[in-house]
PDB file of C-alpha atoms in Angstrom:
ATOM      1  CA  MET A  20       0.131   0.158   0.295  1.00  0.00           C
ATOM      2  CA  THR A  21       1.389   3.294  -1.222  1.00  0.00           C
ATOM      3  CA  ASN A  22       1.810   6.124   1.779  1.00  0.00           C
ATOM      4  CA  SER A  23      -0.960   8.035   0.082  1.00  0.00           C
ATOM      5  CA  VAL A  24      -3.372   5.433  -0.217  1.00  0.00           C
ATOM      6  CA  LEU A  25      -2.848   4.077   3.444  1.00  0.00           C
ATOM      7  CA  LEU A  26      -2.919   7.549   5.131  1.00  0.00           C
ATOM      8  CA  THR A  27      -6.665   7.986   3.291  1.00  0.00           C
ATOM      9  CA  ARG A  28      -8.321   5.098   4.534  1.00  0.00           C
ATOM     10  CA  GLN A  29      -6.857   5.617   7.471  1.00  0.00           C
ATOM     11  CA  SER A  30      -8.141   9.111   8.125  1.00  0.00           C
ATOM     12  CA  ALA A  31     -11.754   7.841   6.235  1.00  0.00           C
ATOM     13  CA  TRP A  32     -12.044   5.289   8.019  1.00  0.00           C
ATOM     14  CA  SER A  33     -10.735   6.717  11.142  1.00  0.00           C
ATOM     15  CA  PHE A  34     -13.616   9.317  11.474  1.00  0.00           C
ATOM     16  CA  PHE A  35     -16.226   6.563  11.247  1.00  0.00           C
ATOM     17  CA  TYR A  36     -14.727   4.206  13.112  1.00  0.00           C
ATOM     18  CA  ARG A  37     -14.224   6.795  15.821  1.00  0.00           C
ATOM     19  CA  PHE A  38     -18.134   8.409  16.118  1.00  0.00           C
ATOM     20  CA  GLY A  39     -19.528   4.617  16.420  1.00  0.00           C
ATOM     21  CA  LEU A  40     -20.810   5.872  12.777  1.00  0.00           C
ATOM     22  CA  PHE A  41     -19.491   2.114  10.610  1.00  0.00           C
ATOM     23  CA  ASP A  42     -22.314   0.088  12.283  1.00  0.00           C
ATOM     24  CA  PRO A  43     -25.669   1.660  11.753  1.00  0.00           C
ATOM     25  CA  VAL A  44     -24.479   2.398   7.796  1.00  0.00           C
ATOM     26  CA  ILE A  45     -23.075  -1.744   7.220  1.00  0.00           C
ATOM     27  CA  PRO A  46     -24.526  -3.860   5.091  1.00  0.00           C
ATOM     28  CA  ILE A  47     -26.479  -6.545   6.404  1.00  0.00           C
ATOM     29  CA  ASN A  48     -24.932  -8.789   3.812  1.00  0.00           C
ATOM     30  CA  TYR A  49     -21.536  -8.223   4.904  1.00  0.00           C
ATOM     31  CA  ASP A  50     -22.257  -7.394   9.153  1.00  0.00           C
ATOM     32  CA  LEU A  51     -23.467 -11.546   8.600  1.00  0.00           C
ATOM     33  CA  SER A  52     -20.731 -12.643   6.468  1.00  0.00           C
ATOM     34  CA  ILE A  53     -18.215 -10.649   9.546  1.00  0.00           C
ATOM     35  CA  LYS A  54     -20.268 -13.041  11.801  1.00  0.00           C
ATOM     36  CA  GLY A  55     -19.484 -15.895   9.052  1.00  0.00           C
ATOM     37  CA  ALA A  56     -15.847 -15.693   9.763  1.00  0.00           C
ATOM     38  CA  PHE A  57     -16.107 -16.213  13.056  1.00  0.00           C
ATOM     39  CA  GLU A  58     -18.612 -19.343  13.331  1.00  0.00           C
ATOM     40  CA  ALA A  59     -16.154 -20.664  10.390  1.00  0.00           C
ATOM     41  CA  LEU A  60     -13.036 -19.905  12.545  1.00  0.00           C
ATOM     42  CA  ALA A  61     -14.939 -21.547  15.815  1.00  0.00           C
ATOM     43  CA  PRO A  62     -12.263 -21.461  18.072  1.00  0.00           C
ATOM     44  CA  LYS A  63     -11.735 -23.103  21.284  1.00  0.00           C
ATOM     45  CA  VAL A  64     -13.101 -21.414  24.830  1.00  0.00           C
ATOM     46  CA  SER A  65      -9.353 -21.409  25.381  1.00  0.00           C
ATOM     47  CA  ASP A  66      -8.244 -20.301  22.586  1.00  0.00           C
ATOM     48  CA  ARG A  67      -6.383 -17.102  21.536  1.00  0.00           C
ATOM     49  CA  ILE A  68      -7.426 -15.811  18.197  1.00  0.00           C
ATOM     50  CA  ILE A  69      -6.432 -13.038  16.087  1.00  0.00           C
ATOM     51  CA  ASP A  70      -8.192  -9.662  13.765  1.00  0.00           C
ATOM     52  CA  VAL A  71      -5.823  -9.228  11.601  1.00  0.00           C
ATOM     53  CA  GLY A  72      -7.630  -5.587  10.159  1.00  0.00           C
ATOM     54  CA  CYS A  73     -10.662  -5.261  12.954  1.00  0.00           C
ATOM     55  CA  GLY A  74     -11.699  -1.635  12.165  1.00  0.00           C
ATOM     56  CA  ASN A  75     -13.493  -0.939  14.769  1.00  0.00           C
ATOM     57  CA  GLY A  76     -13.970  -4.469  16.580  1.00  0.00           C
ATOM     58  CA  ARG A  77     -17.004  -5.433  15.029  1.00  0.00           C
ATOM     59  CA  LEU A  78     -16.382  -9.417  14.981  1.00  0.00           C
ATOM     60  CA  ILE A  79     -15.773  -8.518  19.225  1.00  0.00           C
ATOM     61  CA  HIS A  80     -19.831  -7.958  18.908  1.00  0.00           C
ATOM     62  CA  HIS A  81     -19.930 -11.769  16.975  1.00  0.00           C
ATOM     63  CA  ALA A  82     -17.547 -13.487  19.559  1.00  0.00           C
ATOM     64  CA  ARG A  83     -19.231 -11.583  23.771  1.00  0.00           C
ATOM     65  CA  SER A  84     -20.458 -14.874  24.237  1.00  0.00           C
ATOM     66  CA  TRP A  85     -17.091 -16.679  23.016  1.00  0.00           C
ATOM     67  CA  LEU A  86     -14.978 -14.304  24.974  1.00  0.00           C
ATOM     68  CA  ASN A  87     -17.097 -14.194  28.301  1.00  0.00           C
ATOM     69  CA  GLU A  88     -17.024 -17.948  28.392  1.00  0.00           C
ATOM     70  CA  GLY A  89     -13.000 -16.943  28.656  1.00  0.00           C
ATOM     71  CA  GLY A  90     -12.053 -16.717  24.714  1.00  0.00           C
ATOM     72  CA  ARG A  91      -8.538 -13.768  24.319  1.00  0.00           C
ATOM     73  CA  LEU A  92      -8.982 -12.084  21.321  1.00  0.00           C
ATOM     74  CA  VAL A  93      -5.973  -9.701  19.737  1.00  0.00           C
ATOM     75  CA  GLY A  94      -7.702  -6.878  17.108  1.00  0.00           C
ATOM     76  CA  VAL A  95      -5.034  -5.047  14.866  1.00  0.00           C
ATOM     77  CA  GLU A  96      -5.585  -2.191  13.487  1.00  0.00           C
ATOM     78  CA  ILE A  97      -4.002   0.404  11.749  1.00  0.00           C
ATOM     79  CA  SER A  98      -6.776   3.698  12.397  1.00  0.00           C
ATOM     80  CA  GLN A  99      -6.736   5.171  15.006  1.00  0.00           C
ATOM     81  CA  GLY A 100      -9.946   5.734  15.519  1.00  0.00           C
ATOM     82  CA  GLY A 101     -11.424   1.862  14.401  1.00  0.00           C
ATOM     83  CA  ALA A 102      -8.547   1.430  17.597  1.00  0.00           C
ATOM     84  CA  ASP A 103      -9.781   3.076  20.107  1.00  0.00           C
ATOM     85  CA  TYR A 104     -13.715   2.260  19.238  1.00  0.00           C
ATOM     86  CA  ALA A 105     -13.037  -1.860  19.163  1.00  0.00           C
ATOM     87  CA  ARG A 106     -11.511  -0.942  23.657  1.00  0.00           C
ATOM     88  CA  TYR A 107     -14.595   0.895  24.044  1.00  0.00           C
ATOM     89  CA  ARG A 108     -16.425  -1.983  22.648  1.00  0.00           C
ATOM     90  CA  ALA A 109     -15.160  -4.552  24.527  1.00  0.00           C
ATOM     91  CA  GLU A 110     -15.156  -2.815  27.858  1.00  0.00           C
ATOM     92  CA  LYS A 111     -19.498  -2.459  26.739  1.00  0.00           C
ATOM     93  CA  PHE A 112     -19.311  -5.945  26.429  1.00  0.00           C
ATOM     94  CA  GLY A 113     -17.392  -6.529  29.645  1.00  0.00           C
ATOM     95  CA  CYS A 114     -14.814  -8.277  27.959  1.00  0.00           C
ATOM     96  CA  ALA A 115     -12.075  -5.706  27.861  1.00  0.00           C
ATOM     97  CA  ASP A 116     -10.356  -8.333  30.090  1.00  0.00           C
ATOM     98  CA  LYS A 117     -10.391 -10.379  27.107  1.00  0.00           C
ATOM     99  CA  VAL A 118      -9.739  -8.470  24.362  1.00  0.00           C
ATOM    100  CA  THR A 119      -5.872  -6.589  23.508  1.00  0.00           C
ATOM    101  CA  ILE A 120      -6.505  -4.191  20.510  1.00  0.00           C
ATOM    102  CA  LYS A 121      -2.874  -2.757  18.734  1.00  0.00           C
ATOM    103  CA  GLN A 122      -2.212   0.105  16.852  1.00  0.00           C
ATOM    104  CA  GLY A 123      -0.177  -1.300  13.505  1.00  0.00           C
ATOM    105  CA  ASP A 124       0.616  -2.491  10.354  1.00  0.00           C
ATOM    106  CA  MET A 125      -0.458  -5.722   9.176  1.00  0.00           C
ATOM    107  CA  ARG A 126       2.172  -5.647   7.183  1.00  0.00           C
ATOM    108  CA  HIS A 127       4.402  -5.571   9.957  1.00  0.00           C
ATOM    109  CA  LEU A 128       2.856  -8.268  12.810  1.00  0.00           C
ATOM    110  CA  LYS A 129       6.199  -9.684  13.975  1.00  0.00           C
ATOM    111  CA  ASP A 130       6.932  -6.490  14.885  1.00  0.00           C
ATOM    112  CA  LEU A 131       4.349  -5.840  17.262  1.00  0.00           C
ATOM    113  CA  ASN A 132       5.384  -8.323  19.323  1.00  0.00           C
ATOM    114  CA  LEU A 133       2.008 -10.268  19.342  1.00  0.00           C
ATOM    115  CA  GLY A 134       3.011 -14.271  20.429  1.00  0.00           C
ATOM    116  CA  PHE A 135       1.638 -16.982  18.822  1.00  0.00           C
ATOM    117  CA  PHE A 136      -2.109 -17.490  18.108  1.00  0.00           C
ATOM    118  CA  GLU A 137      -4.725 -20.370  17.580  1.00  0.00           C
ATOM    119  CA  GLY A 138      -6.781 -18.851  15.176  1.00  0.00           C
ATOM    120  CA  ALA A 139      -7.038 -15.915  12.664  1.00  0.00           C
ATOM    121  CA  VAL A 140      -9.428 -13.909  11.284  1.00  0.00           C
ATOM    122  CA  ALA A 141      -8.864 -11.984   8.134  1.00  0.00           C
ATOM    123  CA  HIS A 142     -11.655 -10.381   6.441  1.00  0.00           C
ATOM    124  CA  PHE A 143     -12.111  -7.889   3.933  1.00  0.00           C
ATOM    125  CA  SER A 144      -8.523  -6.484   5.273  1.00  0.00           C
ATOM    126  CA  VAL A 145      -5.310  -7.958   3.261  1.00  0.00           C
ATOM    127  CA  TYR A 146      -7.731  -6.856   0.181  1.00  0.00           C
ATOM    128  CA  MET A 147      -6.643  -3.242   0.964  1.00  0.00           C
ATOM    129  CA  LEU A 148      -3.095  -3.615   0.427  1.00  0.00           C
ATOM    130  CA  ALA A 149      -1.921  -2.279  -3.104  1.00  0.00           C
ATOM    131  CA  THR A 150       0.612  -4.527  -4.261  1.00  0.00           C
ATOM    132  CA  GLN A 151       1.010  -8.750  -4.373  1.00  0.00           C
ATOM    133  CA  SER A 152       4.067  -8.714  -3.137  1.00  0.00           C
ATOM    134  CA  GLU A 153       2.412  -6.678  -0.026  1.00  0.00           C
ATOM    135  CA  ARG A 154      -0.705  -9.103  -0.191  1.00  0.00           C
ATOM    136  CA  ARG A 155       1.044 -12.197  -0.505  1.00  0.00           C
ATOM    137  CA  GLY A 156       3.613 -10.435   2.061  1.00  0.00           C
ATOM    138  CA  VAL A 157       0.855 -10.348   5.352  1.00  0.00           C
ATOM    139  CA  ILE A 158      -0.039 -14.413   4.444  1.00  0.00           C
ATOM    140  CA  LYS A 159       3.144 -14.798   5.408  1.00  0.00           C
ATOM    141  CA  GLU A 160       3.212 -12.700   9.025  1.00  0.00           C
ATOM    142  CA  ILE A 161      -0.122 -14.516   9.574  1.00  0.00           C
ATOM    143  CA  SER A 162       1.111 -17.708   9.199  1.00  0.00           C
ATOM    144  CA  SER A 163       4.468 -16.886  11.229  1.00  0.00           C
ATOM    145  CA  LEU A 164       2.398 -15.561  13.972  1.00  0.00           C
ATOM    146  CA  LEU A 165      -0.010 -19.075  13.968  1.00  0.00           C
ATOM    147  CA  LYS A 166       0.967 -22.603  15.605  1.00  0.00           C
ATOM    148  CA  PRO A 167       0.857 -25.728  13.604  1.00  0.00           C
ATOM    149  CA  GLY A 168      -2.374 -27.413  13.244  1.00  0.00           C
ATOM    150  CA  ALA A 169      -3.967 -23.406  13.162  1.00  0.00           C
ATOM    151  CA  LYS A 170      -7.120 -22.213  11.362  1.00  0.00           C
ATOM    152  CA  LEU A 171      -6.994 -19.226   9.453  1.00  0.00           C
ATOM    153  CA  VAL A 172     -10.291 -17.464   7.894  1.00  0.00           C
ATOM    154  CA  LEU A 173      -9.966 -14.759   5.485  1.00  0.00           C
ATOM    155  CA  ALA A 174     -12.024 -12.975   3.845  1.00  0.00           C
ATOM    156  CA  VAL A 175     -11.387 -10.836   0.397  1.00  0.00           C
ATOM    157  CA  PRO A 176     -13.941  -8.886  -2.593  1.00  0.00           C
ATOM    158  CA  SER A 177     -14.478 -11.525  -6.009  1.00  0.00           C
ATOM    159  CA  GLU A 178     -14.553 -10.837  -9.911  1.00  0.00           C
ATOM    160  CA  ASN A 179     -18.076  -9.577  -9.007  1.00  0.00           C
ATOM    161  CA  TRP A 180     -17.167  -6.955  -6.088  1.00  0.00           C
ATOM    162  CA  ALA A 181     -20.149  -4.368  -6.961  1.00  0.00           C
ATOM    163  CA  VAL A 182     -21.549  -1.626  -4.989  1.00  0.00           C
ATOM    164  CA  LYS A 183     -24.920  -2.902  -7.283  1.00  0.00           C
ATOM    165  CA  ASN A 184     -24.453  -6.223  -6.656  1.00  0.00           C
ATOM    166  CA  ILE A 185     -23.782  -5.415  -2.796  1.00  0.00           C
ATOM    167  CA  PHE A 186     -27.009  -3.306  -2.623  1.00  0.00           C
ATOM    168  CA  THR A 187     -29.000  -5.991  -4.101  1.00  0.00           C
ATOM    169  CA  HIS A 188     -28.722  -8.985  -2.175  1.00  0.00           C
ATOM    170  CA  ALA A 189     -28.267  -6.561   0.901  1.00  0.00           C
ATOM    171  CA  ARG A 190     -32.233  -5.444  -0.015  1.00  0.00           C
ATOM    172  CA  LYS A 191     -33.049  -8.721  -0.741  1.00  0.00           C
ATOM    173  CA  VAL A 192     -30.875  -9.951   3.031  1.00  0.00           C
ATOM    174  CA  GLU A 193     -32.781  -7.291   5.041  1.00  0.00           C
ATOM    175  CA  SER A 194     -36.139  -7.840   3.186  1.00  0.00           C
ATOM    176  CA  GLU A 195     -35.857 -11.143   5.247  1.00  0.00           C
ATOM    177  CA  ARG A 196     -35.294 -10.299   8.033  1.00  0.00           C
ATOM    178  CA  HIS A 197     -37.209 -11.639  11.280  1.00  0.00           C
ATOM    179  CA  ASP A 198     -35.827 -10.280  13.658  1.00  0.00           C
ATOM    180  CA  VAL A 199     -36.062  -6.130  13.308  1.00  0.00           C
ATOM    181  CA  ASN A 200     -40.073  -4.281  12.885  1.00  0.00           C
ATOM    182  CA  TRP A 201     -40.473  -3.583   8.878  1.00  0.00           C
ATOM    183  CA  LEU A 202     -40.442   0.263   9.071  1.00  0.00           C
ATOM    184  CA  TYR A 203     -37.106  -0.319  10.345  1.00  0.00           C
ATOM    185  CA  LYS A 204     -36.139  -2.912   7.437  1.00  0.00           C
ATOM    186  CA  ILE A 205     -37.650  -0.404   5.143  1.00  0.00           C
ATOM    187  CA  PHE A 206     -35.554   2.836   6.444  1.00  0.00           C
ATOM    188  CA  ARG A 207     -32.848   0.404   6.191  1.00  0.00           C
ATOM    189  CA  GLN A 208     -33.289  -0.192   2.391  1.00  0.00           C
ATOM    190  CA  TRP A 209     -33.880   3.014   1.387  1.00  0.00           C
ATOM    191  CA  VAL A 210     -32.162   5.504   3.576  1.00  0.00           C
ATOM    192  CA  ILE A 211     -29.934   4.212   4.831  1.00  0.00           C
ATOM    193  CA  TYR A 212     -28.259   2.180   1.638  1.00  0.00           C
ATOM    194  CA  PRO A 213     -28.166   4.465  -0.697  1.00  0.00           C
ATOM    195  CA  LEU A 214     -25.632   6.743   1.839  1.00  0.00           C
ATOM    196  CA  THR A 215     -24.068   3.447   2.424  1.00  0.00           C
ATOM    197  CA  ALA A 216     -23.799   3.067  -1.414  1.00  0.00           C
ATOM    198  CA  THR A 217     -22.497   6.400  -1.827  1.00  0.00           C
ATOM    199  CA  GLY A 218     -19.445   5.769   0.298  1.00  0.00           C
ATOM    200  CA  PHE A 219     -18.879   2.417  -0.823  1.00  0.00           C
ATOM    201  CA  SER A 220     -19.015   4.011  -4.887  1.00  0.00           C
ATOM    202  CA  ASP A 221     -15.333   5.017  -4.159  1.00  0.00           C
ATOM    203  CA  LEU A 222     -14.385   1.310  -2.765  1.00  0.00           C
ATOM    204  CA  GLU A 223     -15.414   0.300  -6.075  1.00  0.00           C
ATOM    205  CA  LYS A 224     -13.254   3.385  -7.460  1.00  0.00           C
ATOM    206  CA  GLY A 225      -9.952   1.984  -6.122  1.00  0.00           C
ATOM    207  CA  LEU A 226     -10.977  -1.790  -7.004  1.00  0.00           C
ATOM    208  CA  ASP A 227     -11.189  -0.743 -10.626  1.00  0.00           C
ATOM    209  CA  LYS A 228      -8.034   0.642 -10.631  1.00  0.00           C
ATOM    210  CA  ASP A 229      -6.374  -1.906  -8.661  1.00  0.00           C
ATOM    211  CA  ILE A 230      -5.339   0.058  -6.618  1.00  0.00           C
ATOM    212  CA  PHE A 231      -7.529  -2.422  -4.004  1.00  0.00           C
ATOM    213  CA  HIS A 232      -7.307  -5.934  -5.210  1.00  0.00           C
ATOM    214  CA  ARG A 233     -10.484  -8.319  -6.171  1.00  0.00           C
ATOM    215  CA  TYR A 234      -9.525 -11.965  -6.000  1.00  0.00           C
ATOM    216  CA  THR A 235     -10.442 -15.059  -7.623  1.00  0.00           C
ATOM    217  CA  PRO A 236     -10.146 -18.365  -5.978  1.00  0.00           C
ATOM    218  CA  GLU A 237      -7.105 -19.138  -7.815  1.00  0.00           C
ATOM    219  CA  GLU A 238      -5.436 -16.871  -6.530  1.00  0.00           C
ATOM    220  CA  ILE A 239      -6.474 -17.154  -2.975  1.00  0.00           C
ATOM    221  CA  ARG A 240      -5.368 -20.790  -2.759  1.00  0.00           C
ATOM    222  CA  GLU A 241      -1.936 -20.127  -4.425  1.00  0.00           C
ATOM    223  CA  HIS A 242      -1.529 -17.252  -1.791  1.00  0.00           C
ATOM    224  CA  LEU A 243      -1.915 -19.616   1.174  1.00  0.00           C
ATOM    225  CA  VAL A 244       0.221 -22.435   0.117  1.00  0.00           C
ATOM    226  CA  ASN A 245       2.801 -20.092  -0.361  1.00  0.00           C
ATOM    227  CA  GLY A 246       2.136 -18.790   2.745  1.00  0.00           C
ATOM    228  CA  GLY A 247       2.643 -22.292   4.414  1.00  0.00           C
ATOM    229  CA  PHE A 248      -1.338 -23.540   4.375  1.00  0.00           C
ATOM    230  CA  GLU A 249      -3.009 -27.119   3.976  1.00  0.00           C
ATOM    231  CA  GLU A 250      -6.370 -28.281   3.628  1.00  0.00           C
ATOM    232  CA  ILE A 251      -8.110 -24.499   1.932  1.00  0.00           C
ATOM    233  CA  GLU A 252     -11.637 -25.053   1.280  1.00  0.00           C
ATOM    234  CA  ILE A 253     -13.325 -21.454  -0.666  1.00  0.00           C
ATOM    235  CA  GLU A 254     -16.411 -20.462  -0.797  1.00  0.00           C
ATOM    236  CA  SER A 255     -18.917 -17.807  -2.071  1.00  0.00           C
ATOM    237  CA  ILE A 256     -19.607 -15.448   0.347  1.00  0.00           C
ATOM    238  CA  TYR A 257     -21.369 -11.839   0.038  1.00  0.00           C
ATOM    239  CA  GLY A 258     -24.335 -13.003  -2.534  1.00  0.00           C
ATOM    240  CA  GLY A 259     -21.032 -13.487  -4.731  1.00  0.00           C
ATOM    241  CA  ASN A 260     -19.346 -10.228  -4.021  1.00  0.00           C
ATOM    242  CA  GLY A 261     -16.581 -12.546  -2.204  1.00  0.00           C
ATOM    243  CA  TYR A 262     -15.030 -15.725  -0.856  1.00  0.00           C
ATOM    244  CA  ARG A 263     -14.259 -16.782   2.408  1.00  0.00           C
ATOM    245  CA  ALA A 264     -11.283 -19.526   2.379  1.00  0.00           C
ATOM    246  CA  ILE A 265     -10.727 -21.720   5.424  1.00  0.00           C
ATOM    247  CA  SER A 266      -7.122 -23.037   5.840  1.00  0.00           C
ATOM    248  CA  LYS A 267      -5.012 -24.316   8.470  1.00  0.00           C
ATOM    249  CA  LYS A 268      -1.136 -23.646   9.508  1.00  0.00           C
ATOM    250  CA  ILE A 269       1.223 -26.770   8.374  1.00  0.00           C
TER     251      ILE A 269
END
């Protein structure tokens, strides 16, 4: 990632993270993919896991029961706003003693002296790196922190990632919800989502220019094998706009 792209990402996302503006506007299919990443990891209560590029700590929301039962999580996030909100989230859910948030660069995980882990999640974070060598390098950085047999759950954009596709699917999923009333669903679909789609259009421009990166299954597999992983399973998620790869450290 070039310095200019890195700084742009830091400042833009940090603002939304810091003031708690991210959770209310994320499409439901994206949030379900975060939940799905944690469920795919399926950590034991005794495990210690790392969330690489944790953003504002949304994974903590889905992992809170596991954390309160004794699980331990380390999140790494480059933006100050994201790191701060992730710590606030852990305090809100009463699991701050089980969560450590480090502000740092995913390209240099070994420099953070994090120790070793039984599992890792990298949910829509590695694709933000601008070069193939950086993206490959992060997979190797993650691998270096995992114990043999530890699981990595990697989620990235697919070749089909497009704003229109994402929000068409999100509206469908939203309409099928049973946990909220119909008025809230309509508000989300026709007020919140058009606003969110405007922000996502910048991501789409970055993906189209390959500043950010869309993956093929073959590329995912190659990066994981190169990083020292095996037993690789890749599935389509996010309404066809992403892939989830589950693999084990050799």
